[in-house]
Coordinates of C-alpha atoms in Angstrom, one line a residue:
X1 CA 0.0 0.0 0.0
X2 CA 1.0 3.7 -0.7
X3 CA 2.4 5.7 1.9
X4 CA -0.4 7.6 4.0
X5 CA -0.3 11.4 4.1
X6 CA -0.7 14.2 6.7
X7 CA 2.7 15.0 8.5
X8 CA 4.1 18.0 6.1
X9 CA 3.0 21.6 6.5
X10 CA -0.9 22.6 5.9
X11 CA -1.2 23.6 1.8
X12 CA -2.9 27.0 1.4
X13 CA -4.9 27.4 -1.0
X14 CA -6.6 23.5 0.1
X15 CA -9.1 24.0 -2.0
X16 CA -8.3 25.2 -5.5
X17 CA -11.3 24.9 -7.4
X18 CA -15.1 24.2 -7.0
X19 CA -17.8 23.5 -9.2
X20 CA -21.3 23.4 -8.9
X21 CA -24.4 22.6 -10.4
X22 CA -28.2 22.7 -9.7
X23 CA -27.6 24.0 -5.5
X24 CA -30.0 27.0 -4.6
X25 CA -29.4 29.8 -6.7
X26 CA -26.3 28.2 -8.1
X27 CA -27.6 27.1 -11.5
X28 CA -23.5 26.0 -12.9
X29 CA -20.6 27.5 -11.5
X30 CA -16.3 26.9 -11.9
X31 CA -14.7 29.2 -9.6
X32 CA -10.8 28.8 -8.6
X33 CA -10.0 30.3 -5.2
X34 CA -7.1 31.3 -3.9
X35 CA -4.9 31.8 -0.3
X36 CA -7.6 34.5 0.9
X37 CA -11.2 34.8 -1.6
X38 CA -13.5 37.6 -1.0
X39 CA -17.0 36.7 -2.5
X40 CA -17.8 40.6 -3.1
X41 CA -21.7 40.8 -4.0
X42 CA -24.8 42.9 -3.1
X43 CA -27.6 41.4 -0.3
X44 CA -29.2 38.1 -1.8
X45 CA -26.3 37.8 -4.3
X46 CA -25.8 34.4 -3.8
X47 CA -22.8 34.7 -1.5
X48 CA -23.4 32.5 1.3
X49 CA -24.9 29.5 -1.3
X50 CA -21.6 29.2 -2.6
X51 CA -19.9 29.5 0.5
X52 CA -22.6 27.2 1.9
X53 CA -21.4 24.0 -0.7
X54 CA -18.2 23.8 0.8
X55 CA -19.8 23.7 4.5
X56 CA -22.6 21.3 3.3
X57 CA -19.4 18.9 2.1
X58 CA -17.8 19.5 6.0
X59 CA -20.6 18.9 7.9
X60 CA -22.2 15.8 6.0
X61 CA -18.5 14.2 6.4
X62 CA -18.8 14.9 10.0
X63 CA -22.1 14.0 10.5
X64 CA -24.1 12.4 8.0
X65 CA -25.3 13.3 4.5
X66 CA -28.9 13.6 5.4
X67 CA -28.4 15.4 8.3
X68 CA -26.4 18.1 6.5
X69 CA -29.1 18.2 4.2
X70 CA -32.1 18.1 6.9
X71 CA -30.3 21.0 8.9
X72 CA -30.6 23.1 5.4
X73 CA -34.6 22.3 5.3
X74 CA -34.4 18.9 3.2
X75 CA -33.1 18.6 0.1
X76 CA -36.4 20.2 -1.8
X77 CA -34.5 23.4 -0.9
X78 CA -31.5 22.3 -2.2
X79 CA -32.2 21.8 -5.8
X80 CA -32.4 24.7 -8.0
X81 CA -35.3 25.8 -9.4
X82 CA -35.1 27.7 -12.7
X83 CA -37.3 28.2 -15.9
X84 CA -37.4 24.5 -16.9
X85 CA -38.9 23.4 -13.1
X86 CA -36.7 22.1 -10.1
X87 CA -33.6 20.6 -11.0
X88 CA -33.4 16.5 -10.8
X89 CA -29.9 16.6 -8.6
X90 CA -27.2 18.8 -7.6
X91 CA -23.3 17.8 -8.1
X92 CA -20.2 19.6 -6.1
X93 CA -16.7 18.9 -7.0
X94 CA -14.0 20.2 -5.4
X95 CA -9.9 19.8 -6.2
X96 CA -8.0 19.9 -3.0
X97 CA -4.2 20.1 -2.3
X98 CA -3.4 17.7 0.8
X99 CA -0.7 17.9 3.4
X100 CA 2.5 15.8 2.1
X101 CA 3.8 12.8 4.5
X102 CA 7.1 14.7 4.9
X103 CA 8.0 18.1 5.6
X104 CA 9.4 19.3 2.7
X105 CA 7.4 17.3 0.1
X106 CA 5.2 19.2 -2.2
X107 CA 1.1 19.4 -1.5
X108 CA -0.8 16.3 -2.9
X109 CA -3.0 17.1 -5.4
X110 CA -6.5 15.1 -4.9
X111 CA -10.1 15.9 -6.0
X112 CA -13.9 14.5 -4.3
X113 CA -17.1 15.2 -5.2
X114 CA -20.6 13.8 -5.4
X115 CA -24.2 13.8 -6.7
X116 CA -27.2 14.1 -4.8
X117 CA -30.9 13.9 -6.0
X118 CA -34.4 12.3 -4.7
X119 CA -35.3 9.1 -4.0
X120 CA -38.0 8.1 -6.8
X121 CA -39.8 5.6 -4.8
X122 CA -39.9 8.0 -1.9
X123 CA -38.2 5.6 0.8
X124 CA -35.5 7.8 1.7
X125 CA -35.0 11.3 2.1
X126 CA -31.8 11.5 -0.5
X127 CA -30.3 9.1 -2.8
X128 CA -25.9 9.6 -3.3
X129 CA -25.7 9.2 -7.2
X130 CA -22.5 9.4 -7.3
X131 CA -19.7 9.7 -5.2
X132 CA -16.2 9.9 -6.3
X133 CA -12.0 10.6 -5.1
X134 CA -9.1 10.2 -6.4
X135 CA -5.2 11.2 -4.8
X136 CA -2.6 11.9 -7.3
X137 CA 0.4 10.6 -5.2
X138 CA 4.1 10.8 -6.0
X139 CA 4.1 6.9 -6.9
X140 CA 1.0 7.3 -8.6
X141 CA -2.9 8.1 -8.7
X142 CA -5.4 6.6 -5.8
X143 CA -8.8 6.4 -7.2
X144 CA -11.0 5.7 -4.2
X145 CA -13.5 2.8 -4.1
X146 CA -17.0 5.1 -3.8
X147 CA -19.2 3.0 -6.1
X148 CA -22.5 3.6 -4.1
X149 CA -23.8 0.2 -3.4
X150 CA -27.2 -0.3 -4.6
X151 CA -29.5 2.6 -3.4
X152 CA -27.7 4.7 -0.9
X153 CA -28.5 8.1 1.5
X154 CA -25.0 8.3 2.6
X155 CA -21.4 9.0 2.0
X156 CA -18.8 6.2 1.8
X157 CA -15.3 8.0 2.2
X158 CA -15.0 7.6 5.3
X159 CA -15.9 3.6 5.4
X160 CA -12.9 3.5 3.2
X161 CA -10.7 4.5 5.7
X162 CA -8.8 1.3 7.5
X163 CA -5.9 2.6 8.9
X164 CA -5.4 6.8 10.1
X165 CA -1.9 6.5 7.7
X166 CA -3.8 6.1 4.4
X167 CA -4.1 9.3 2.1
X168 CA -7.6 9.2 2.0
X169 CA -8.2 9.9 5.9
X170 CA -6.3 13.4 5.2
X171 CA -8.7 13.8 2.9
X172 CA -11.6 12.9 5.0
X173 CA -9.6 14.8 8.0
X174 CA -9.2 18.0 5.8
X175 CA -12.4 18.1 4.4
X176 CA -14.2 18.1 7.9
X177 CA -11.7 20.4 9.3
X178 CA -13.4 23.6 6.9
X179 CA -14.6 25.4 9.6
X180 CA -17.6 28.5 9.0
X181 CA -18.8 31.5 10.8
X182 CA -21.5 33.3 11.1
X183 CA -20.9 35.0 14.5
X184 CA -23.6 36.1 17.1
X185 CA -22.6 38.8 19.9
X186 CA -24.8 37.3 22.2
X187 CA -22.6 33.8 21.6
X188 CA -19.4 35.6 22.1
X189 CA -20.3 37.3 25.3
X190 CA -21.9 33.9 26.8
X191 CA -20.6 32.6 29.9
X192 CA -18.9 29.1 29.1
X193 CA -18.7 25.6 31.0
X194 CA -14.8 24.4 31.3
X195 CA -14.1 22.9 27.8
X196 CA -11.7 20.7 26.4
X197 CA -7.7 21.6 26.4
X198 CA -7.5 22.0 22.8
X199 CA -10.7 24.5 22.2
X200 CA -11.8 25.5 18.9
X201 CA -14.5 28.4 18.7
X202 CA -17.6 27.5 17.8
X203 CA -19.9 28.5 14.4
X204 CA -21.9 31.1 16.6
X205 CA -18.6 32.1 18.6
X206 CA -18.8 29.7 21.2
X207 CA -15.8 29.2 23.3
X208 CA -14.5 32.6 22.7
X209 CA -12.4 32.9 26.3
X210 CA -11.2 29.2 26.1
X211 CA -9.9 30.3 22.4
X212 CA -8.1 33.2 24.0
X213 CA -7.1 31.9 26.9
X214 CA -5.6 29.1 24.9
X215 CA -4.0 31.3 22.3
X216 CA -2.1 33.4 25.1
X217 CA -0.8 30.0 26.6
X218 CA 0.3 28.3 23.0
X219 CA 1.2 31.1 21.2
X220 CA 1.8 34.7 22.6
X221 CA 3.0 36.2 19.7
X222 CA 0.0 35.2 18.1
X223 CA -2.3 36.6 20.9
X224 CA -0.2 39.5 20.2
X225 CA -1.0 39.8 16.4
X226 CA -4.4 39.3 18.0
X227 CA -4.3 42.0 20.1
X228 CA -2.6 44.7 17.9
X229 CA -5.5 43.7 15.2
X230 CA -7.9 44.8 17.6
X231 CA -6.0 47.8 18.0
X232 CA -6.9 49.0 14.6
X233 CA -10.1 47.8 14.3
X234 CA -11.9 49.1 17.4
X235 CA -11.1 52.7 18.8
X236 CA -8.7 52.9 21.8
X237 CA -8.8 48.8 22.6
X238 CA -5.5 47.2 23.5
X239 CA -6.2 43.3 23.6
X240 CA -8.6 41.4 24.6
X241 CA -8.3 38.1 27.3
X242 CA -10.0 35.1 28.9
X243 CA -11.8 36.3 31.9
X244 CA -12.4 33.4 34.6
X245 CA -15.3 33.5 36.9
X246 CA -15.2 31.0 39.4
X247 CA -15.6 27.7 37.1
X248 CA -16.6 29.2 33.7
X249 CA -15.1 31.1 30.6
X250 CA -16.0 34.2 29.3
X251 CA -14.4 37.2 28.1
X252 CA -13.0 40.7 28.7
X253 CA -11.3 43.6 26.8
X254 CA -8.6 46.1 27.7
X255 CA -8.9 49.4 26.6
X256 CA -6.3 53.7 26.8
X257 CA -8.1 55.3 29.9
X258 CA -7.7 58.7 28.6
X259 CA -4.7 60.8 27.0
X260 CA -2.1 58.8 29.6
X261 CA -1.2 55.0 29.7
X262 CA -3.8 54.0 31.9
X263 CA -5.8 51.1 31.3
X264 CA -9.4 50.2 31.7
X265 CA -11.0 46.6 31.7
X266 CA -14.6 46.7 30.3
X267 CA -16.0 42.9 31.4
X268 CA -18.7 41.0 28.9
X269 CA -21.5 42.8 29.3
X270 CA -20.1 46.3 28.4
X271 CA -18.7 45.6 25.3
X272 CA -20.3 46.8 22.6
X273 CA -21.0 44.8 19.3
X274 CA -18.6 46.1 17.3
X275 CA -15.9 44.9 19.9
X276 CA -17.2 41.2 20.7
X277 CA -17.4 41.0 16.7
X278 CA -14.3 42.0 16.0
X279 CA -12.4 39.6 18.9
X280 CA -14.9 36.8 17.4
X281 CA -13.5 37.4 13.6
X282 CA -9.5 37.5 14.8
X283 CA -9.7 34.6 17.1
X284 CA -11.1 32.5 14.2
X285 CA -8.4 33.5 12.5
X286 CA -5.5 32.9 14.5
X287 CA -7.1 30.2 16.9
X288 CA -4.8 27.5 17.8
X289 CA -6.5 25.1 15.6
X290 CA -5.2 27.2 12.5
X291 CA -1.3 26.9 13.3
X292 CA -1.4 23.2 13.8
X293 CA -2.8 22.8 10.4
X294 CA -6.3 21.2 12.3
X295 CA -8.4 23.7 10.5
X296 CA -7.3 24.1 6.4
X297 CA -10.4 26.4 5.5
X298 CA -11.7 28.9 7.5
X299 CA -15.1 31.2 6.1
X300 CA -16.8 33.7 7.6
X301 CA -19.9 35.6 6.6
X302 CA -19.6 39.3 6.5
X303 CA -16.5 39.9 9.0
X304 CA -16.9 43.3 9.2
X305 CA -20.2 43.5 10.5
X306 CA -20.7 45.7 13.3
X307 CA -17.2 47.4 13.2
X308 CA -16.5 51.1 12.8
X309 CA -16.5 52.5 9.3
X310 CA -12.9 53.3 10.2
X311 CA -11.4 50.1 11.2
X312 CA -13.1 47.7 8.4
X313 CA -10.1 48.6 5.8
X314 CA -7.6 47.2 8.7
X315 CA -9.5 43.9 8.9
X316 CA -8.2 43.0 5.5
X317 CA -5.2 43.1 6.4
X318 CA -6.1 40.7 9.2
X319 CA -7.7 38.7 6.9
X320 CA -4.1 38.4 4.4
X321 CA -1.8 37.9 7.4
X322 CA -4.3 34.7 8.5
X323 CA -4.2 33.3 5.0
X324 CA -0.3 32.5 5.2
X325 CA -1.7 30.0 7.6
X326 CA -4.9 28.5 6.3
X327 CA -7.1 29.1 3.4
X328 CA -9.9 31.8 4.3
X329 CA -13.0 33.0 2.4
X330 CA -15.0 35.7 3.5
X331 CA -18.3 37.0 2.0
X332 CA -19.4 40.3 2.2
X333 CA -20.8 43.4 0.6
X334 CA -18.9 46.1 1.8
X335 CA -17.1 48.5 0.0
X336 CA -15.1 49.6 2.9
X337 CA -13.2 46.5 3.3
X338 CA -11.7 47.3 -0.1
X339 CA -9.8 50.0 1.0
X340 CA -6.5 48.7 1.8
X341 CA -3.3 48.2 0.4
X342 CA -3.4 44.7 1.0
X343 CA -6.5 44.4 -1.2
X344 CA -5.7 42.6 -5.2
X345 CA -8.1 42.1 -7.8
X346 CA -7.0 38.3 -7.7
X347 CA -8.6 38.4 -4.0
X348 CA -11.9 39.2 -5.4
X349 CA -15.1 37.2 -7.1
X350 CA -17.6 39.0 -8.1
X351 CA -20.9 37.5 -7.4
X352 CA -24.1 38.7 -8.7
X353 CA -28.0 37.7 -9.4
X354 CA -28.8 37.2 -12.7
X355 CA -32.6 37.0 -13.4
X356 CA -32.7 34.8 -10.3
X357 CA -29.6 32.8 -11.1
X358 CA -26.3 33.1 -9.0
X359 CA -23.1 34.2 -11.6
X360 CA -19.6 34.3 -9.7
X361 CA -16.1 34.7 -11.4
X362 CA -13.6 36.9 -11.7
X363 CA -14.3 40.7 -11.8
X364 CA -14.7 41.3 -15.5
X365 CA -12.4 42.5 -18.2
X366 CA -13.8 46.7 -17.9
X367 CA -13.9 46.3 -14.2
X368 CA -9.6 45.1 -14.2
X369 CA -9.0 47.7 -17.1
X370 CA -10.6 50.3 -14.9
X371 CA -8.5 49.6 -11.7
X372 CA -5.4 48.8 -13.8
X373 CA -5.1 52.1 -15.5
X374 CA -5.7 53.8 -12.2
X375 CA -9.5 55.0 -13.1
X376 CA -10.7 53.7 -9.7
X377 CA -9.6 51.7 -6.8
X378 CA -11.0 48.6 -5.9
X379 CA -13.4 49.9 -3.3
X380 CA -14.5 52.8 -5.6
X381 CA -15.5 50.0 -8.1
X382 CA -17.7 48.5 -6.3
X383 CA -19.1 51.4 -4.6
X384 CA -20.0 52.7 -8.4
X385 CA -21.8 49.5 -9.1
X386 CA -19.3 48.7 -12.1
X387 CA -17.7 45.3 -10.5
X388 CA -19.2 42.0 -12.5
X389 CA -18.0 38.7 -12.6
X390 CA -16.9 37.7 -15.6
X391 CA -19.0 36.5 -18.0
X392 CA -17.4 33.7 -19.5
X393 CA -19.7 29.9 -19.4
X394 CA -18.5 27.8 -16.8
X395 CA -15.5 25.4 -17.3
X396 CA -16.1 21.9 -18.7
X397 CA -17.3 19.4 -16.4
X398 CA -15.5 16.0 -16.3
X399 CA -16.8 13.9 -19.8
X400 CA -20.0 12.6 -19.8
X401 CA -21.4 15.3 -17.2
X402 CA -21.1 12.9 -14.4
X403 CA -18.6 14.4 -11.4
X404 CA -15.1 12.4 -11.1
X405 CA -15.9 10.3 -14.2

């Protein structure tokens, strides 16, 4: 048997390319990502469908395939629905870079996917159509064995899986390591029970103090990053730190007392949105999880929510420094965030609703001429309304139609 995979250094970008078909407002979509990928789009774009593929694939792997798809309101919702009626199945297909075995070793080039549609006689909630994997390892390529069986509602990568050295549990690892936020203050203030000694925060912001309180004990130069992020993104804050209150977890945040060097601690309840937010978004970022390579993917919807005006540009440059570290892909539709140096036009995909159909890509040939010769910024392109995806038809799907055949 080949050699497993898993020991080198965390890839970034892990996930290179996805494509889509026939999910929610997604009717076919290619889109390659990158290190950091902002999905730039206006309210009911279609942003969080596509970012919501990727975290279907995470949590059926750690779950099960009909529970993802229950948890999104059954797989009804799912399917697109466009002129021609409700579409008959939809198909995801992602290509991956995996960690090498050795330090040293280039990524491992790998690709999943699988199609999903009803259940004709009605028996079961979902039927898996297809399901398919293949790792292109040094010695050679590993096509996995994920004929579905018969009629089947769930997944089989991980039954493949004998031994925790074989290349396709880092793939079935990586994949359920994508981690997504959609952060709620009243989460991230919450008092928390004692949690386990390598916490991870929560969708919603749970375990925000463990996070930090883990952070400052594994890593203090990275609960220094932390801190001087804060800095910039909320007015006159310092750093923010576990607080401990008798057997739980919760949070507090340091902040200038005046013109001199005083400081003043402002405990969970008297910290405002905008502040609770902001420690939510950098802790998911540089969480422990993301420097031991636990966590490949991190997205997070609309990180500059709540967050003065003033401070949202700084948060991209939060946002670049984290994606040294693990891939991240933000949504938004802020114009704000795209005023910083940091910001490229190779970060951006436009994403925009065509007659009720969701079109992501590139930002269009007159949008890059624009900001190339110097016409606009990035942030003034959007805020004009000019920035489009590009228009070009989806890439080919593998022959046949049929994903990983």
């Amino acid at each position: 048997m080949s050699e497993g995979f898993g020991l080198g250094p965390q890839p970034v970008p892990f996930v290179r390319r996805v494509r889509v078909r026939n999910y929610r407002s997604i009717a076919d979509c290619d889109v390659t990502l990158g290190p950091l990928t902002v999905l730039l789009g206006f309210n009911a774009s279609g942003k969080s469908n596509f970012l919501d593929v990727l975290r279907l694939v995470a949590d059926a792997l750690r779950t099960s395939l009909p529970q993802a798809v229950s948890d999104r309101g059954g797989l009804d919702a799912l399917l697109h629905r466009g002129p021609s009626g409700v579409a008959g199945s939809f198909e995801i297909l992602l290509d991956l870079m995996l960690r090498p075995r050795v330090a040293g070793a280039e990524a491992v080039p790998a690709t999943y996917g699988f199609a999903v549609g009803p259940d004709p006689d009605g028996l079961l909630p979902l039927l898996v159509l297809r399901e398919t994997g293949e790792i292109r390892q040094p010695d050679g390529v590993l096509r996995l064995p994920l004929e579905v069986p018969g009629r089947s509602q769930r997944l089989r990568l991980s039954a493949t899986i004998l031994r925790e050295e074989e290349p396709q549990a880092t793939l079935e690892s990586s994949l359920r390591g994508m981690t997504f936020y959609e952060l709620d203050p009243a989460v991230l203030r919450a008092l928390d029970e004692p949690v386990t000694k390598r916490p991870v925060l929560g969708p919603a912001g749970q375990h925000l103090g463990p996070v930090l309180g883990a952070l400052d004990g594994a890593d203090p130069l990275g609960k220094e990053r932390l801190d001087a992020y804060l800095s910039a993104l909320v007015p006159n804050a310092l750093g923010v730190d576990e607080r401990r209150e008798g057997r739980y977890s919760t949070v507090q945040a340091r902040f200038q007392a005046g013109d001199d060097d005083g400081v003043q601690t402002f405990l969970r309840e008297n910290l405002s949105e905008g502040t609770v937010r902001a420690a939510g978004v950098l802790a998911a970022l540089f969480q422990p999880a993301v420097s031991t390579g636990r966590m490949p993917l991190i997205g997070i919807e609309e990180p500059e929510i709540g967050l003065h005006p003033a401070g949202v540009g700084a948060l991209y440059e939060a946002l670049d420094d984290a994606a040294a570290r693990a891939q991240v892909i933000v949504t938004s539709q802020s114009s704000e965030l795209l005023d910083n140096e940091y910001v490229r036009l190779d970060h951006v995909r436009a994403v925009a609703n065509v007659d009720g159909v969701t079109r992501i890509g590139e930002v269009d040939a007159g949008g890059r001429t624009i900001v190339e010769k110097g016409l606009m910024s990035i942030g003034e392109l959007h805020r004009s309304g000019q920035m489009q995806p590009e228009g070009a038809s989806p890439g080919p799907w593998p022959a046949g139609g049929e994903v990983g055949r």
